[in-house]
mmCIF file of C-alpha atoms in Angstrom:
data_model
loop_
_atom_site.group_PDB
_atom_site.id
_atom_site.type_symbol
_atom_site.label_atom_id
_atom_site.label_comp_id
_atom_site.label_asym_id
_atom_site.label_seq_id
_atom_site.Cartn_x
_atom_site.Cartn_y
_atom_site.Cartn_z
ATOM 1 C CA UNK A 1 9.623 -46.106 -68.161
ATOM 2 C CA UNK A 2 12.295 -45.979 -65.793
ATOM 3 C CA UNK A 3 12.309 -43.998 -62.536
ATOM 4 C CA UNK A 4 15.547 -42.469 -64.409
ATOM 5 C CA UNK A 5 13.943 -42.013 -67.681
ATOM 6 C CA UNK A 6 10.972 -40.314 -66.120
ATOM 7 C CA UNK A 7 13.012 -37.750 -63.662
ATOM 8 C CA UNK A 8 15.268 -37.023 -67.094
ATOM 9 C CA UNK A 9 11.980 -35.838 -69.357
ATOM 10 C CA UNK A 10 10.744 -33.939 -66.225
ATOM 11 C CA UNK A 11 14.130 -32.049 -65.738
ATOM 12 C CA UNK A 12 14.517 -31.434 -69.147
ATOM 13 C CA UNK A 13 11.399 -30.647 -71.343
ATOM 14 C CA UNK A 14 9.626 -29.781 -67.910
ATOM 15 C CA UNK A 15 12.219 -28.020 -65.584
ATOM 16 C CA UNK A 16 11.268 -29.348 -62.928
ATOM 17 C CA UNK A 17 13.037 -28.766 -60.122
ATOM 18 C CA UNK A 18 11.389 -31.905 -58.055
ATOM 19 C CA UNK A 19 12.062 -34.555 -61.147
ATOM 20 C CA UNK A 20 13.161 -37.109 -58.746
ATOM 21 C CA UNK A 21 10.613 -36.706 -56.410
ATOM 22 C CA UNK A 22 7.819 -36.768 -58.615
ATOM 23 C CA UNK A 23 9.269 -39.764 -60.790
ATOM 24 C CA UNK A 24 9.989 -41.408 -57.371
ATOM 25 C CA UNK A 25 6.278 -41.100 -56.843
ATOM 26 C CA UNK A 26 5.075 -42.247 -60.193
ATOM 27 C CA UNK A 27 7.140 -45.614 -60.009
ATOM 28 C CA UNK A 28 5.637 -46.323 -56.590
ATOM 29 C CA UNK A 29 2.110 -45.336 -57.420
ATOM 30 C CA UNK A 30 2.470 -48.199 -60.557
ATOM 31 C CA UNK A 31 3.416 -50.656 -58.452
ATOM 32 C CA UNK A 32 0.366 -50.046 -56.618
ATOM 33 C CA UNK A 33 -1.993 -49.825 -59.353
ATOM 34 C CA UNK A 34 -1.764 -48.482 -62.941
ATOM 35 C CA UNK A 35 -1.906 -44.737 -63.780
ATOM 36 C CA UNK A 36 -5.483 -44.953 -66.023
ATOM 37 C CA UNK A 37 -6.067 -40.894 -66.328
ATOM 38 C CA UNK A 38 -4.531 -37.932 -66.167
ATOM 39 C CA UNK A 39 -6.394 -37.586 -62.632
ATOM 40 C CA UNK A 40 -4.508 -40.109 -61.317
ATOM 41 C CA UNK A 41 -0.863 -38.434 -62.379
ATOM 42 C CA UNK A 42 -1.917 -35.178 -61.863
ATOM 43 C CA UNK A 43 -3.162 -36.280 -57.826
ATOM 44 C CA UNK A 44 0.705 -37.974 -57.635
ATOM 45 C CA UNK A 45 2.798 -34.864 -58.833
ATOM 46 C CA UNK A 46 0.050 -32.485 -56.530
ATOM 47 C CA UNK A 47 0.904 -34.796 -53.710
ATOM 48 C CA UNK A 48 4.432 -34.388 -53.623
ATOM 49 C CA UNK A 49 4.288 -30.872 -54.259
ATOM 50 C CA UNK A 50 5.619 -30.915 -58.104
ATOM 51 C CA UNK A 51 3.533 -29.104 -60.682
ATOM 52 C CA UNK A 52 1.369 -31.293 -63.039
ATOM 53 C CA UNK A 53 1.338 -28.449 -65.536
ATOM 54 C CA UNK A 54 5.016 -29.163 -66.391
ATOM 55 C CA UNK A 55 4.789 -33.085 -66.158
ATOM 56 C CA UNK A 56 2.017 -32.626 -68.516
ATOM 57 C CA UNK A 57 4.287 -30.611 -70.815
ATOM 58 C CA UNK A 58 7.511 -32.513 -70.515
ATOM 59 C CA UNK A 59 5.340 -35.789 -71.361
ATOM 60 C CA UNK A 60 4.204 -34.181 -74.451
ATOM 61 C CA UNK A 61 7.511 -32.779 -75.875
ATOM 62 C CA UNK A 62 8.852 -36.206 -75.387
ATOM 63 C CA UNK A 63 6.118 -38.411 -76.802
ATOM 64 C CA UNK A 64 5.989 -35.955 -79.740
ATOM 65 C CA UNK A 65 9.480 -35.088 -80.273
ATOM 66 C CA UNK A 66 8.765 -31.481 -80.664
ATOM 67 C CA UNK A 67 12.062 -30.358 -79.876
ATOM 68 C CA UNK A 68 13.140 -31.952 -82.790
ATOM 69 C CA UNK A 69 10.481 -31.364 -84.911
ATOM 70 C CA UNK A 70 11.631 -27.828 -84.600
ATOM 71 C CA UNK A 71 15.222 -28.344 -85.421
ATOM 72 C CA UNK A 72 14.404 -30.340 -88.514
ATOM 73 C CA UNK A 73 11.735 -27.787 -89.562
ATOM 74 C CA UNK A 74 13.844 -24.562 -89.136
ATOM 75 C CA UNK A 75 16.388 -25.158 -92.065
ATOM 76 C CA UNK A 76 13.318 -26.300 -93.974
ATOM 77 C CA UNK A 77 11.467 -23.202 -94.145
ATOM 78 C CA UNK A 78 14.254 -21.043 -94.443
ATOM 79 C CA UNK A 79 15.097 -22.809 -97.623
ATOM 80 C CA UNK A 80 11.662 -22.295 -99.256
ATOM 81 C CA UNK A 81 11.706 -18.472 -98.864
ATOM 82 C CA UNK A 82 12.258 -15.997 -101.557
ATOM 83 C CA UNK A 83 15.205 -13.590 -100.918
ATOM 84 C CA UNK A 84 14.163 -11.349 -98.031
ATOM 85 C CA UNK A 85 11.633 -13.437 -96.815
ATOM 86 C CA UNK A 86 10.571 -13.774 -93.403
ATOM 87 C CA UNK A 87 10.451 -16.620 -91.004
ATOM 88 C CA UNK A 88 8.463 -15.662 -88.257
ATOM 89 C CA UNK A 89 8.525 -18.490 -85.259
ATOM 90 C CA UNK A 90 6.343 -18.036 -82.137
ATOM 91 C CA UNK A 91 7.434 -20.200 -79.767
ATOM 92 C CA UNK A 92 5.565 -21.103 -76.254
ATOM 93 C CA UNK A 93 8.230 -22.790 -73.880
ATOM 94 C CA UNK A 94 11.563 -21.053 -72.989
ATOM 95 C CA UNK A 95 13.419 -24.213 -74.514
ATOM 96 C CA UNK A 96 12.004 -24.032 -77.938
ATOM 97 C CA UNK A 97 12.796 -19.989 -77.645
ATOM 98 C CA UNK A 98 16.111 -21.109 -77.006
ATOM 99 C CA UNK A 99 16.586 -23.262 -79.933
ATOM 100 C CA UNK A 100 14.822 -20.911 -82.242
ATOM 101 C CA UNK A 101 17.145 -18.114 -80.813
ATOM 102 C CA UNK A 102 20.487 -20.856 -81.451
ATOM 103 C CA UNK A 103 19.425 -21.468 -84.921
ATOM 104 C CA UNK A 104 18.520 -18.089 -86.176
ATOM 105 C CA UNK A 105 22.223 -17.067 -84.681
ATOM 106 C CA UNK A 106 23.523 -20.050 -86.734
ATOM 107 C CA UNK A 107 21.689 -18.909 -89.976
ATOM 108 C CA UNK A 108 22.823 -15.785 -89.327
ATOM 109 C CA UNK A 109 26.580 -16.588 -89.151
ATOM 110 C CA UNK A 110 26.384 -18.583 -91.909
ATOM 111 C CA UNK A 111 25.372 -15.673 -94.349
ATOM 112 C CA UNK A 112 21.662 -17.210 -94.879
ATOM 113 C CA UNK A 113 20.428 -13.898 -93.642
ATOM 114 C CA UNK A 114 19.711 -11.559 -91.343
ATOM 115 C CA UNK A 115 18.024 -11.762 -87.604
ATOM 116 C CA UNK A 116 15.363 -8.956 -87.114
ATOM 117 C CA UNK A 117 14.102 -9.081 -84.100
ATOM 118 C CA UNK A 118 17.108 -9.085 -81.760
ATOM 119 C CA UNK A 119 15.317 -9.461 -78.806
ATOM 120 C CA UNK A 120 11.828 -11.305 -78.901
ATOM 121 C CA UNK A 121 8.974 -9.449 -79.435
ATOM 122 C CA UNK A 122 6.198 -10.406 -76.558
ATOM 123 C CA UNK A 123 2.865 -9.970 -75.806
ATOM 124 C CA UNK A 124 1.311 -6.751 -74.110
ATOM 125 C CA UNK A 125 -0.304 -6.328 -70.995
ATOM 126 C CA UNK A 126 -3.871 -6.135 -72.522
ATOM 127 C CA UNK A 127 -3.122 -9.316 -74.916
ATOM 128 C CA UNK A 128 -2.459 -11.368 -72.098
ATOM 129 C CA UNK A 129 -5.183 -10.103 -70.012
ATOM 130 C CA UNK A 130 -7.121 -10.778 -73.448
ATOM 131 C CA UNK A 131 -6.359 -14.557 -73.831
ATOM 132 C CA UNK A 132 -4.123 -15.730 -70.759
ATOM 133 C CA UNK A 133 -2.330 -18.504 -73.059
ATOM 134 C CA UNK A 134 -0.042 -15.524 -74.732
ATOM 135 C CA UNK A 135 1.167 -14.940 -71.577
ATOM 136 C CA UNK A 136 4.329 -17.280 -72.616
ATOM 137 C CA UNK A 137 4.879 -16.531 -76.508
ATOM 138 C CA UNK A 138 7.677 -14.932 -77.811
ATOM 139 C CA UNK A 139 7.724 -14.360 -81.642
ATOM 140 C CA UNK A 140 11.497 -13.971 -83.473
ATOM 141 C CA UNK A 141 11.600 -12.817 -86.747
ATOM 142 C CA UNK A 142 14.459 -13.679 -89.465
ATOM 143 C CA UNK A 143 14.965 -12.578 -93.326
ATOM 144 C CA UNK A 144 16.344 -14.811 -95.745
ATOM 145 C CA UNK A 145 19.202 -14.189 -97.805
ATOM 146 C CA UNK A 146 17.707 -16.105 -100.613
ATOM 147 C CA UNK A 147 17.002 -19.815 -101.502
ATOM 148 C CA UNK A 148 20.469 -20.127 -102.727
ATOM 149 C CA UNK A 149 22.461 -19.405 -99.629
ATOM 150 C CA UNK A 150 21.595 -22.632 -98.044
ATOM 151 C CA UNK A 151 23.847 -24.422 -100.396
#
């Protein structure tokens, strides 16, 4: 990948304020030697100050196309519910909570039902301090009009 492709992934599926920076430092590390582990990246973005966490992340959403995979899934399940059925989403990263949030708007709009949670319902204090990885989810809930509303 390209020093532009890289910084792109890492400012959008990572927000990562030092993209450049760290994709800067990736493309000159390769042309030292090839990046075999995650050690290796994870010693570049440390070096530069970056934070491998989200390079880790944004490398993931890309090379699995989640984003996607949850606009293509969305419509999907809504269709197979029964009339007030619920789609309940938990989402871990604020830019699949935004496209959850977009598309239960845009469901909503269209008739296909109803949003119920207005605002997303997050974990507690004590859930978090109970498994740290919470710390991030947000669940939205939406009711279906019925199977026939999606046309």
């Amino acid at each position: 990948m390209t020093k532009g492709e890289l910084s792109e992934i890492f400012t959008k599926f990572g927000e990562e304020t030092r993209a450049w920076a760290i994709s800067n430092a990736i493309v000159r590390a390769r042309s030292i030697k090839p990046i075999e582990t995650t050690t290796d990246l994870a010693k570049i973005v440390l070096a530069i100050g970056g934070k491998s966490k989200k390079v880790f992340q944004a490398l993931r959403i890309a090379v699995n196309d989640e984003l996607n995979s949850i606009l293509e899934a969305l419509p999907k399940a809504l269709g197979l519910l029964k009339e007030n059925g619920r789609l309940c989403v938990i989402s871990f990263h604020s830019l699949e909570d935004r496209i959850v949030k977009k598309k239960f708007l845009e469901f909503e709009e269209k008739g296909m039902g109803r949003i119920i949670t207005k605002k997303p319902i997050i974990p507690t204090e004590d859930e978090i301090e109970g498994n740290k990885r919470a710390r991030s989810a947000k669940l939205r809930i939406f009711s279906a009009k019925g199977g026939s509303a999606l046309g």
